[in-house]
CSV table of C-alpha atoms and ligand atoms in Angstrom, one decimal:
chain,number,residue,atom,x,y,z
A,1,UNK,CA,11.8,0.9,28.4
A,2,UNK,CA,7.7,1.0,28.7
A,3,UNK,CA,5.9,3.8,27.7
A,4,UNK,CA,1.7,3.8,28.0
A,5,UNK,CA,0.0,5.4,24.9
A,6,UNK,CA,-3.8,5.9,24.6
A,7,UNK,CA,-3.6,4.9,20.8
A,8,UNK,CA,-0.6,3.5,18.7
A,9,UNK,CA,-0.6,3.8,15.3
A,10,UNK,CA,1.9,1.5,13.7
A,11,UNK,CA,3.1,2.9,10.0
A,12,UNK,CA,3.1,6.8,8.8
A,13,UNK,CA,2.1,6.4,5.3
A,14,UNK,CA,-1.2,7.8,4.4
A,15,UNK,CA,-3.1,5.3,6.3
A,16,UNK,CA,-1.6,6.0,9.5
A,17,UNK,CA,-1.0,9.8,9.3
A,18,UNK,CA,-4.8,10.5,8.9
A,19,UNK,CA,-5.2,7.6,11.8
A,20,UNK,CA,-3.3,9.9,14.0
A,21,UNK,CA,-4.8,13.2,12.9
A,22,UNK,CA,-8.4,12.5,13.4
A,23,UNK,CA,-7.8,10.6,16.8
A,24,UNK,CA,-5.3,13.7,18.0
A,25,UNK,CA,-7.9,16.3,16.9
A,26,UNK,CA,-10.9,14.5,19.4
A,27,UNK,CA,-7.6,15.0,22.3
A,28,UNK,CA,-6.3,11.1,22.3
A,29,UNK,CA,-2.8,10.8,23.4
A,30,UNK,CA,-1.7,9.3,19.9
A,31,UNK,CA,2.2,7.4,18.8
A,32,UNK,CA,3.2,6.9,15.6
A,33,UNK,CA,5.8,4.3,14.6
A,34,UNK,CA,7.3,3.5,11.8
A,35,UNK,CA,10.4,1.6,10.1
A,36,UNK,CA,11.9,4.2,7.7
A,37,UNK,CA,14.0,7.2,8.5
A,38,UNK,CA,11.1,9.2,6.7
A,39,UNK,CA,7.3,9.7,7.3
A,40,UNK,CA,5.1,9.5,4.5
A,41,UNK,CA,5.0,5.8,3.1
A,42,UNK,CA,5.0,5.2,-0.3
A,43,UNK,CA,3.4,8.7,-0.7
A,44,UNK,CA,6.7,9.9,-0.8
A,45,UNK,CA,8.1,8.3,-3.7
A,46,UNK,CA,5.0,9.2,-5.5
A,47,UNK,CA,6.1,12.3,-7.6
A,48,UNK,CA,3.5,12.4,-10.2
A,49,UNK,CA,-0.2,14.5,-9.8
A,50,UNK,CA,-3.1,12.3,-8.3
A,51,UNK,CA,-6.4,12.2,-10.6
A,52,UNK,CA,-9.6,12.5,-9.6
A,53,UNK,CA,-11.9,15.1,-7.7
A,54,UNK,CA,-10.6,17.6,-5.8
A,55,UNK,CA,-11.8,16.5,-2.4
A,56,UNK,CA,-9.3,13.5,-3.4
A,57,UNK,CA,-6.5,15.4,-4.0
A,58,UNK,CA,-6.6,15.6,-7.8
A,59,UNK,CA,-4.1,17.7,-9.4
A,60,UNK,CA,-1.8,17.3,-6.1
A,61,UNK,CA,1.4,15.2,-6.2
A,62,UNK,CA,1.6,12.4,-4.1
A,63,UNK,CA,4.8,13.9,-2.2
A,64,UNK,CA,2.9,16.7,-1.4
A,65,UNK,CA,-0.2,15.2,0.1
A,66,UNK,CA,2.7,13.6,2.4
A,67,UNK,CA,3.4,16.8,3.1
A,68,UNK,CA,0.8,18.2,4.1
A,69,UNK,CA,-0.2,15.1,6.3
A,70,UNK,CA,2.8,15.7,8.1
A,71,UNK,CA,2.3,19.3,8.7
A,72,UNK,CA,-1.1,18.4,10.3
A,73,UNK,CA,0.9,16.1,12.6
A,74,UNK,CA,3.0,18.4,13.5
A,75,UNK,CA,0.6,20.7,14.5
A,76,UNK,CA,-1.5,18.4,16.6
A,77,UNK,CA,1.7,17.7,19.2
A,78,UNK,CA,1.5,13.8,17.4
A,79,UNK,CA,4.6,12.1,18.7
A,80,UNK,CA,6.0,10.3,15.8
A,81,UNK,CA,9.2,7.7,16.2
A,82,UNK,CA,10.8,7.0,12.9
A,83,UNK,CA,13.3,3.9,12.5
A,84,UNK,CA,11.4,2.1,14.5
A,85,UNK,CA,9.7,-1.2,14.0
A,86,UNK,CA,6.7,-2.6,15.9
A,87,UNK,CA,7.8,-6.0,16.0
A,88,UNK,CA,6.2,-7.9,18.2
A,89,UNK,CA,2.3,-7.5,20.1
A,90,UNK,CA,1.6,-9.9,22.8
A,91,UNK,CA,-1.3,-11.0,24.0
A,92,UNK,CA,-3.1,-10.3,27.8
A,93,UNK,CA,-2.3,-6.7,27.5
A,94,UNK,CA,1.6,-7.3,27.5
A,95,UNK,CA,2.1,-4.5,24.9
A,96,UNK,CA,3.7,-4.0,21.7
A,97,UNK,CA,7.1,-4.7,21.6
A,98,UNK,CA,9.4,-2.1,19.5
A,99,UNK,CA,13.3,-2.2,17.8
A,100,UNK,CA,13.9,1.8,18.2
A,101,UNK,CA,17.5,2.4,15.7
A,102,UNK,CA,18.0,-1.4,15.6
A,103,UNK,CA,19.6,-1.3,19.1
A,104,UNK,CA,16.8,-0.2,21.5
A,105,UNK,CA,14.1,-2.4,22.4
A,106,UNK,CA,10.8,-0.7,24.3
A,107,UNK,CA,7.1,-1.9,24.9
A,108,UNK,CA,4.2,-0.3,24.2
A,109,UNK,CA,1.1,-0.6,26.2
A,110,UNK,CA,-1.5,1.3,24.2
A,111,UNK,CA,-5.1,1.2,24.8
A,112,UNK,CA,-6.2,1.0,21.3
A,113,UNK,CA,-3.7,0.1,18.4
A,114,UNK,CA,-4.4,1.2,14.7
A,115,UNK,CA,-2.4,-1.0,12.4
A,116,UNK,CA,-1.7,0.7,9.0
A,117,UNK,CA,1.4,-1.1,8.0
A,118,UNK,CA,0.7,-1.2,4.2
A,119,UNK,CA,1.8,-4.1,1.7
A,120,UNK,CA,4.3,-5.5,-0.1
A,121,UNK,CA,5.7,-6.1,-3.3
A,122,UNK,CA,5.1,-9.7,-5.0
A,123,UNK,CA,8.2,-11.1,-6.2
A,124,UNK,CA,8.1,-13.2,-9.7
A,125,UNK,CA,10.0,-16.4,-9.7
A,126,UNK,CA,12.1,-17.4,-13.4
A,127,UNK,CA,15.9,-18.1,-13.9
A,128,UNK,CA,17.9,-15.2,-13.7
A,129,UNK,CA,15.3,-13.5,-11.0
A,130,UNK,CA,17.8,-13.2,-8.1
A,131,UNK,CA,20.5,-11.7,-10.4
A,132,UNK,CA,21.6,-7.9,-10.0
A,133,UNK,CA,19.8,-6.0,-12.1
A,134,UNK,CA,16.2,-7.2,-11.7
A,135,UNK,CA,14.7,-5.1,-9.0
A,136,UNK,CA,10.6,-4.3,-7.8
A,137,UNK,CA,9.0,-1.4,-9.2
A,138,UNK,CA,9.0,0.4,-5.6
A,139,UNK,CA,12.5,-0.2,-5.3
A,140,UNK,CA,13.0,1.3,-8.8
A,141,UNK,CA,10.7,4.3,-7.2
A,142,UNK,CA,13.2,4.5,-4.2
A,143,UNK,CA,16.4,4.9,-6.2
A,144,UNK,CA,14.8,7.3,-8.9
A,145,UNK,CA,12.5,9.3,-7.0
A,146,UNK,CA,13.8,9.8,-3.3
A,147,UNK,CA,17.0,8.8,-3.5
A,148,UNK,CA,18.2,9.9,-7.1
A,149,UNK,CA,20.4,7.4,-8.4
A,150,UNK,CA,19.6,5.5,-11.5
A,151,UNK,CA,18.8,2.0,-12.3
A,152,UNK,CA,19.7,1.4,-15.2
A,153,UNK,CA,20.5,2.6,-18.8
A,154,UNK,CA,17.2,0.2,-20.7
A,155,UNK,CA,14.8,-1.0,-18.1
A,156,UNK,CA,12.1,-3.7,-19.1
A,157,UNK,CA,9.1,-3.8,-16.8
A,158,UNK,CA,7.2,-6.3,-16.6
A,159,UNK,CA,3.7,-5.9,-15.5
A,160,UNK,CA,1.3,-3.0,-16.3
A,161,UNK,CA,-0.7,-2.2,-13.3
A,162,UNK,CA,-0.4,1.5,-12.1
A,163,UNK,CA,2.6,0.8,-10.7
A,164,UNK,CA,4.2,-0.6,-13.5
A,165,UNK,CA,2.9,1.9,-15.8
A,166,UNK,CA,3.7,5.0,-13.2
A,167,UNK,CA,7.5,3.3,-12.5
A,168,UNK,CA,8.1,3.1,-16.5
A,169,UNK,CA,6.8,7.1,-17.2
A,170,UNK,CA,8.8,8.0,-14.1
A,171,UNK,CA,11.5,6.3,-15.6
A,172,UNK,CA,11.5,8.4,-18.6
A,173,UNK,CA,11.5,11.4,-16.5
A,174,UNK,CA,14.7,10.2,-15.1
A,175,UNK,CA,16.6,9.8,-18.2
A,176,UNK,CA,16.3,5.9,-18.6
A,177,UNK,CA,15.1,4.4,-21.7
A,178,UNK,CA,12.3,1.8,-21.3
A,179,UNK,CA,13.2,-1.1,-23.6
A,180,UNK,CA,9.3,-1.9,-22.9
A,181,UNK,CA,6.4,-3.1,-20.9
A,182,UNK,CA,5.3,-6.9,-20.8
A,183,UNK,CA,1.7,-7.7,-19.2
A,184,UNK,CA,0.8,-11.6,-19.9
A,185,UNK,CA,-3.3,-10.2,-20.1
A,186,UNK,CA,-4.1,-9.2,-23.8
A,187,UNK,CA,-4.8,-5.6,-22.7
A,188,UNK,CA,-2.9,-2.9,-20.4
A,189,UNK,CA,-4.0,-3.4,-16.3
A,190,UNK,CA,-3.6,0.5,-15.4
A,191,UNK,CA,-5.9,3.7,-15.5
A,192,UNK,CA,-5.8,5.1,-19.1
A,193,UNK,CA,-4.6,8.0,-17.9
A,194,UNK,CA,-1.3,6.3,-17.1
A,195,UNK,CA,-1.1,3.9,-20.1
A,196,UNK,CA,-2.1,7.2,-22.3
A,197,UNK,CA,1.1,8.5,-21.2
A,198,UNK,CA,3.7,5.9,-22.0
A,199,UNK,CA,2.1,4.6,-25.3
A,200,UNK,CA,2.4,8.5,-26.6
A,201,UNK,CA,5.8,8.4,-25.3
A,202,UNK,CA,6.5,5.7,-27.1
A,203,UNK,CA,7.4,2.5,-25.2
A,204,UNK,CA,6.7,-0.9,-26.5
A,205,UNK,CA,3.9,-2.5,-25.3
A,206,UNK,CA,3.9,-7.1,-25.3
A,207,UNK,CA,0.3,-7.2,-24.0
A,208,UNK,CA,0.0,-11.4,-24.2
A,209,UNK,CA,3.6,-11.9,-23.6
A,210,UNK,CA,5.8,-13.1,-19.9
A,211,UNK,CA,9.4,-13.3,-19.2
A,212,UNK,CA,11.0,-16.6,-19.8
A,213,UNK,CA,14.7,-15.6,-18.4
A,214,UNK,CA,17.1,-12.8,-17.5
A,215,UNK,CA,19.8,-13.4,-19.3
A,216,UNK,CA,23.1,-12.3,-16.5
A,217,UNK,CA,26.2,-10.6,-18.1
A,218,UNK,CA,29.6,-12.8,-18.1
A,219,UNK,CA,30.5,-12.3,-14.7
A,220,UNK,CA,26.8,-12.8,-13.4
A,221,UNK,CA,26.8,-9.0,-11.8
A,222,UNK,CA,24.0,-7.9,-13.9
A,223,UNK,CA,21.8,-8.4,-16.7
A,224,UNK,CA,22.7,-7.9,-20.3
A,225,UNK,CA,18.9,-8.5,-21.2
A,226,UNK,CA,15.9,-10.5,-20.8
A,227,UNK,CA,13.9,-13.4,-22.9
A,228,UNK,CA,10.3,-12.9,-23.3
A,229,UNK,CA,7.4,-15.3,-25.1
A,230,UNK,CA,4.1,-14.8,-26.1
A,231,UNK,CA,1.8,-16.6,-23.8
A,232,UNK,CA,-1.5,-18.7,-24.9
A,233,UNK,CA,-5.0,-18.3,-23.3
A,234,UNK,CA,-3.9,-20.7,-20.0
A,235,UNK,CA,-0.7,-18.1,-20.2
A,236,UNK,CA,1.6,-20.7,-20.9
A,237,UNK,CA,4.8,-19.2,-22.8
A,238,UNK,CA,4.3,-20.2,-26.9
A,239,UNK,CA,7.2,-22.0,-27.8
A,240,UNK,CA,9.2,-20.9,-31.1
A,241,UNK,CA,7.7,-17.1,-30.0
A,242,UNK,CA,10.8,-16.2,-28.1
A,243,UNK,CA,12.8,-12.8,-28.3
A,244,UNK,CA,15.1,-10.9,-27.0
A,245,UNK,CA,15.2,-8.1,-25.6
A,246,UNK,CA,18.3,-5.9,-24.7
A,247,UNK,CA,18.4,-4.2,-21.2
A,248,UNK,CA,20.3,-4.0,-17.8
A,249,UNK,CA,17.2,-3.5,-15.5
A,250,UNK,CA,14.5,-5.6,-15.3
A,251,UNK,CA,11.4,-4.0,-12.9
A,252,UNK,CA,8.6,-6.1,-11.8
A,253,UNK,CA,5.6,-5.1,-11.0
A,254,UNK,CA,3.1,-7.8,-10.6
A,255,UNK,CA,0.8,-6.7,-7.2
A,256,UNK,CA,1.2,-6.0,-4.3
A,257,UNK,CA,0.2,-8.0,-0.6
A,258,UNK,CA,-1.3,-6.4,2.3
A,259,UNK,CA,1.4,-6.1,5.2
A,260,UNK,CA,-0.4,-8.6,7.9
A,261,UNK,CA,2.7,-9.7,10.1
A,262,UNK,CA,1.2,-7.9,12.9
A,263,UNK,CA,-2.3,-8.6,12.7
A,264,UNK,CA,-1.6,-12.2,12.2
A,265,UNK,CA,0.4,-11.5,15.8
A,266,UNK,CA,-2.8,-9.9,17.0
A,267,UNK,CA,-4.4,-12.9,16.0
A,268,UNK,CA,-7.1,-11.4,14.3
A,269,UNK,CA,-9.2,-13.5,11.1
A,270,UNK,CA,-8.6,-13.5,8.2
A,271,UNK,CA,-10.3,-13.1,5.0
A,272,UNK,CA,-9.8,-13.6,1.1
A,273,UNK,CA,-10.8,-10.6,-0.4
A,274,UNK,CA,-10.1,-11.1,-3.8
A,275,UNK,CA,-8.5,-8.4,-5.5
A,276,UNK,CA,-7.7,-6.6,-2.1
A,277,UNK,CA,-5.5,-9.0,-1.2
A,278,UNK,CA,-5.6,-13.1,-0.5
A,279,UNK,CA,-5.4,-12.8,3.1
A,280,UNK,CA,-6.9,-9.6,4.5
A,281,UNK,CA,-7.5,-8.6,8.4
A,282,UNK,CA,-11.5,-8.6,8.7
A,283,UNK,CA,-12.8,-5.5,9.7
A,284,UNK,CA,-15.8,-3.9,10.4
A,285,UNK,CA,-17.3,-0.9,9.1
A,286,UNK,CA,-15.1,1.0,12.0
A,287,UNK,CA,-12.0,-0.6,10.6
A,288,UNK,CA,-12.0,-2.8,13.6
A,289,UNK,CA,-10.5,-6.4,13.3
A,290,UNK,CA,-11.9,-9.0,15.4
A,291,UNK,CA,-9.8,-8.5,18.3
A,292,UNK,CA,-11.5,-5.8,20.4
A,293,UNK,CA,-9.4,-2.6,20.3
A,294,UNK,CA,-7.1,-2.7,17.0
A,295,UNK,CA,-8.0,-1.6,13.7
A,296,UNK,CA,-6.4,-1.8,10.4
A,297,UNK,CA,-6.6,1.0,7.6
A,298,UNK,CA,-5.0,1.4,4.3
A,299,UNK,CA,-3.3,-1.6,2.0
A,300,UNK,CA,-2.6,-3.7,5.5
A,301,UNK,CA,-6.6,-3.9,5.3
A,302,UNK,CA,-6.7,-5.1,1.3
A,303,UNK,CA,-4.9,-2.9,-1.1
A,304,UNK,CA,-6.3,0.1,-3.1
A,305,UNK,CA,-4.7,3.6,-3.7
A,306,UNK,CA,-3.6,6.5,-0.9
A,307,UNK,CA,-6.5,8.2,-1.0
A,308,UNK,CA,-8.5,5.6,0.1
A,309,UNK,CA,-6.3,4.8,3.0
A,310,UNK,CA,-6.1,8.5,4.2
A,311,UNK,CA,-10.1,7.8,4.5
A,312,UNK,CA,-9.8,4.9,5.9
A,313,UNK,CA,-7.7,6.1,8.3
A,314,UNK,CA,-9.6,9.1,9.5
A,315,UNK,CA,-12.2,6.2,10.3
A,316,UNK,CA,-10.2,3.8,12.0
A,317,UNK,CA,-8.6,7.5,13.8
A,318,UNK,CA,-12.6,8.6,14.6
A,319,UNK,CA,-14.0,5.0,16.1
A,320,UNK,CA,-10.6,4.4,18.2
A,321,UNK,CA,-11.4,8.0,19.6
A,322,UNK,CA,-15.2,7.5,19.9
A,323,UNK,CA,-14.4,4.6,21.8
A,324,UNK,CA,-12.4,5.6,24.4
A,325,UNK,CA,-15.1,8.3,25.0
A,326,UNK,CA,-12.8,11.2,23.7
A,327,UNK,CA,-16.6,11.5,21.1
A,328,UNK,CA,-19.5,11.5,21.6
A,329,UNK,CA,-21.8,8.6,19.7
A,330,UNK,CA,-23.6,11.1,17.8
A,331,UNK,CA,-20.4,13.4,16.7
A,332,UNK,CA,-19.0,10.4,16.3
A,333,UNK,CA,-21.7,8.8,13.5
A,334,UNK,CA,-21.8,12.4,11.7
A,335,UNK,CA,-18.0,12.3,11.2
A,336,UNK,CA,-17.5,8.6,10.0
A,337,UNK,CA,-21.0,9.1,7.3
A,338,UNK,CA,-19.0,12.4,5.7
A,339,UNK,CA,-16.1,9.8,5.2
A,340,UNK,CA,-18.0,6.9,4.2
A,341,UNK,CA,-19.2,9.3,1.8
A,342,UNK,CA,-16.2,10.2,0.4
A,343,UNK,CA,-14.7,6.5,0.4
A,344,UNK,CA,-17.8,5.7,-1.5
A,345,UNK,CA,-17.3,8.4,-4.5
A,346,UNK,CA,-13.6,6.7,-4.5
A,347,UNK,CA,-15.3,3.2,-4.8
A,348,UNK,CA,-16.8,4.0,-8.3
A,349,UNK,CA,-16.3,3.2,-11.6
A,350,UNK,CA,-14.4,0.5,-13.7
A,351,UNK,CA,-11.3,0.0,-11.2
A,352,UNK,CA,-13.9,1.3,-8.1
A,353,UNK,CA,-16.5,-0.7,-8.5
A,354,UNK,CA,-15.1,-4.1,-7.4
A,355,UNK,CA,-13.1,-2.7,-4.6
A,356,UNK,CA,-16.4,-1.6,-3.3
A,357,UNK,CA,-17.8,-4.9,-4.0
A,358,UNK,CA,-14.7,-7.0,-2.0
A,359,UNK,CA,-15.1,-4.4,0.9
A,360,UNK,CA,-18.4,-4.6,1.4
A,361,UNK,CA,-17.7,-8.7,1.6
A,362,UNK,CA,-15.1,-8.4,3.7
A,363,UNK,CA,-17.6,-6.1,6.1
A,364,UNK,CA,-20.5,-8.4,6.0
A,365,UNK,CA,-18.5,-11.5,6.8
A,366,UNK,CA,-17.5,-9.1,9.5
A,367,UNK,CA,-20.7,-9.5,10.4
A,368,UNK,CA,-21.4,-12.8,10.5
A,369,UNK,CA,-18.8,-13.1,12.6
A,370,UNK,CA,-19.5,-11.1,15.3
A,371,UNK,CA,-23.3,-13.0,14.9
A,372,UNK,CA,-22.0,-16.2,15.6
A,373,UNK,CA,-19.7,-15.0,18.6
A,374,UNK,CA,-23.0,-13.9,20.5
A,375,UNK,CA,-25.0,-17.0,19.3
B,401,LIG,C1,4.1,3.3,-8.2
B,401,LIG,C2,2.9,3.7,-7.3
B,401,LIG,C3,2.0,4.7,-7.7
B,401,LIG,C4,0.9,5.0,-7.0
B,401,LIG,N1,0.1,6.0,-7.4
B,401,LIG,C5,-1.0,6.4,-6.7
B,401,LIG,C6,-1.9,7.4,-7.1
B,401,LIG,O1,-1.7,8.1,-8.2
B,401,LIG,N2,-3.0,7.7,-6.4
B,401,LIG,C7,-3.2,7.0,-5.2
B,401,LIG,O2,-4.3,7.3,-4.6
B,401,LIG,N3,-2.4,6.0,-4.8
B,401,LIG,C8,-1.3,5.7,-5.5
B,401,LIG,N4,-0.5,4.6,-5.1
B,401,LIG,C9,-0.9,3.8,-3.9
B,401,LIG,C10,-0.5,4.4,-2.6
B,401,LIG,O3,0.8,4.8,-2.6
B,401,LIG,C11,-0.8,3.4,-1.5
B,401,LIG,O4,-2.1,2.8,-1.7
B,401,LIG,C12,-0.8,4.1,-0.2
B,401,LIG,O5,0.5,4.6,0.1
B,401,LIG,C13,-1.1,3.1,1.0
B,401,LIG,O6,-1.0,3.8,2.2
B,401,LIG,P1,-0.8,3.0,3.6
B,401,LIG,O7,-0.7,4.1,4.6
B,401,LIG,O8,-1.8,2.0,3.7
B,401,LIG,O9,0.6,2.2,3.4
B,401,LIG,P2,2.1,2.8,3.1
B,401,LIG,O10,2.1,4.0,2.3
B,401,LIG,O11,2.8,1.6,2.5
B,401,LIG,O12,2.7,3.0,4.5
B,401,LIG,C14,2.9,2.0,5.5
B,401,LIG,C15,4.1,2.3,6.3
B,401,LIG,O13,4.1,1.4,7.4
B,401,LIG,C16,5.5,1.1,7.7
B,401,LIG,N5,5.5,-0.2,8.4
B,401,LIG,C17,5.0,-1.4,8.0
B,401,LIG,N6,5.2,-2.3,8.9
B,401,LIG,C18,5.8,-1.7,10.0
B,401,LIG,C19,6.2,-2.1,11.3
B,401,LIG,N7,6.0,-3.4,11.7
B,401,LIG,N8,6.7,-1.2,12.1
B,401,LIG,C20,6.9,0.0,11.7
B,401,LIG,N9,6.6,0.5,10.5
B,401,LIG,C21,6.0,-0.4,9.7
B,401,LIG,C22,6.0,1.0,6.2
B,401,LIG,O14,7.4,1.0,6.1
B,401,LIG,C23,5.4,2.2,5.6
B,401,LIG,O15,6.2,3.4,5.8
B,401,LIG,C24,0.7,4.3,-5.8
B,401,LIG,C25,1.5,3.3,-5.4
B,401,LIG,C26,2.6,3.0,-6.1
B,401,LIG,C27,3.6,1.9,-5.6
């Protein structure tokens, strides 16, 4: 099957949604693919009320920020094809190839392509990591929030970024105990907002502490707990420090990698933006990679929270428009400076400020880039 598609926009989490909304409202003939049965992305797993100002959602749960993307879509005609995986771009115009169910391959041939694919967990390698029972944080989200079946009785989590410290409240919400949090830094990583939440409910905190081992039950079909150690300032584990603790979940949440499987395809370059992500798409101030014609928004394009990829979408959504003249330059400017305005307020602050710091870096190299390619 071949199908021709002004723009494709490959993932419907935040990133993407926005993408397709600002690009359908100009009148571009805009696709939506993604892998999952549901729209929405991780938004959809987020349950709890986002922070912040009110032209960033504050106050609004993440689930229904999802919705409300998708009612937009809807609205706007966006064709959107769920279960489907962009697997494959090829290079002198040959398209993008897609798995539609698992069974049913097609190419796309899109004129512009807006690559909002997201990011991925980062595993953590000890003995006992592969057992039953030890699981990532987002997978813990999956099960408790969408899905509804529980992890475990006592979870440990190690890790205390937002997403560990979100994962652990949520699973007190969901009737788990949390037999406590281990970060190996000598302070919590997360907003105090979040790490407010589960000291008052209680959880035990082993700031300067890692997991040695997770010890499997006698069969090896789960976990009957884990061993943890206090780390020294190289974070090597302090030997005669060692204790156990009792639990049949272990949830890891230690960061998370921008999804670049397709751009690497596309063979755009690459960048080390720090914090954002080791190996990050470069991208202009457009959200367009080095390859003339695809973008990236969202975590794919260094990893920060949803509503900076919903703004980074509606950019990558507004230049893919502008530039196949569905805008004019001048609507155009006045539409990405409102968002640039808004990403900016997002970029502030204690957490903020060195996002803002790694994108601009990421942009200027940009820029050097497309200097030497015209020297
Ligand atoms: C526990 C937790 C709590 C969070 N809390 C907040 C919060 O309070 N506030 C906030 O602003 N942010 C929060 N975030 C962050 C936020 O969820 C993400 O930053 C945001 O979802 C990123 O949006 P995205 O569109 O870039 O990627 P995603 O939401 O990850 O969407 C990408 C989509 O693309 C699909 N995809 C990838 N590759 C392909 C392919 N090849 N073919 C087809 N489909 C593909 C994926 O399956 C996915 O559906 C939280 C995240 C977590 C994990």
């Amino acid at each position: 099957m071949n199908k021709e598609v002004e723009i494709l926009v490959v993932g419907a989490g935040p990133a993407g949604l926005s993408a397709a909304i600002e690009a359908a409202r100009y009148g571009a003939d805009v696709l939506v693919v993604d892998e999952n049965s549901k729209p929405g992305g991780q938004l959809f797993k987020q349950i709890h009320k986002f922070f912040g100002s009110r032209r960033h959602h504050a106050g609004v749960r993440g689930v229904d920020i999802g919705n409300e993307l998708l009612d937009e879509v809807e609205k706007l005609g966006v064709e959107v094809m769920l279960n489907t995986v962009a697997y494959g771009i090829y290079p002198n115009d040959e398209g993008v190839a897609l798995a539609v169910d698992g069974e049913t391959g097609m190419i796309v041939h899109p004129q512009k392509i807006i690559m909002a694919t997201g990011a991925s967990e980062n595993p953590l390698a000890f003995p006992g990591w592969t057992l039953p029972g030890v699981v990532g944080a987002g997978a813990i989200q999956t099960m408790i929030n969408v899905n509804r079946v529980p992890v475990g009785e006592r979870v440990l989590m190690i890790g205390s970024g937002n997403v560990g410290l979100i994962v652990s409240y949520q699973l007190l919400q969901s009737g788990a105990e949390v037999a406590g949090i281990v970060e190996a830094a000598p302070q919590l990583g997360g907003y105090g907002v979040h790490s407010a939440k589960v000291r008052r409910a209680g959880v035990p905190i082993f700031t300067g502490h890692t997991v040695l081992e997770a010890v499997p039950n006698e069969d090896k079909s789960g976990i009957v707990g884990a061993v943890i150690a206090e780390v020294d300032d190289k974070f090597q584990p302090v030997k005669g420090t060692e204790q156990f603790i009792a639990c049949d979940c272990i949830g890891i949440a230690v960061g998370l990698t921008p999804d670049i499987a397709l751009p690497a395809m596309a063979h755009v370059e690459f960048i080390n933006a720090g914090r954002l992500g080791s190996q990050v798409p470069m991208h202009d101030r457009d959200m367009m990679t080095t390859q003339d014609g695809i973008y990236v928004a969202g975590d794919a394009s260094g990893v920060e929270e949803a509503s900076s990829a919903i703004e980074e979408g509606k950019l990558a959504g507004i230049a893919a428009a502008q530039s196949l003249g569905k805008i004019s330059e001048a609507e155009a400017a006045e539409a990405k400076a409102k968002v640039w305005e808004s990403l900016n307020q997002l970029r502030t602050g204690p957490f903020g400020a060195g996002r803002a710091q790694a994108k601009e870096q990421i942009i200027r190299q940009m820029e050097d880039w497309k200097v030497k390619q015209h020297a």
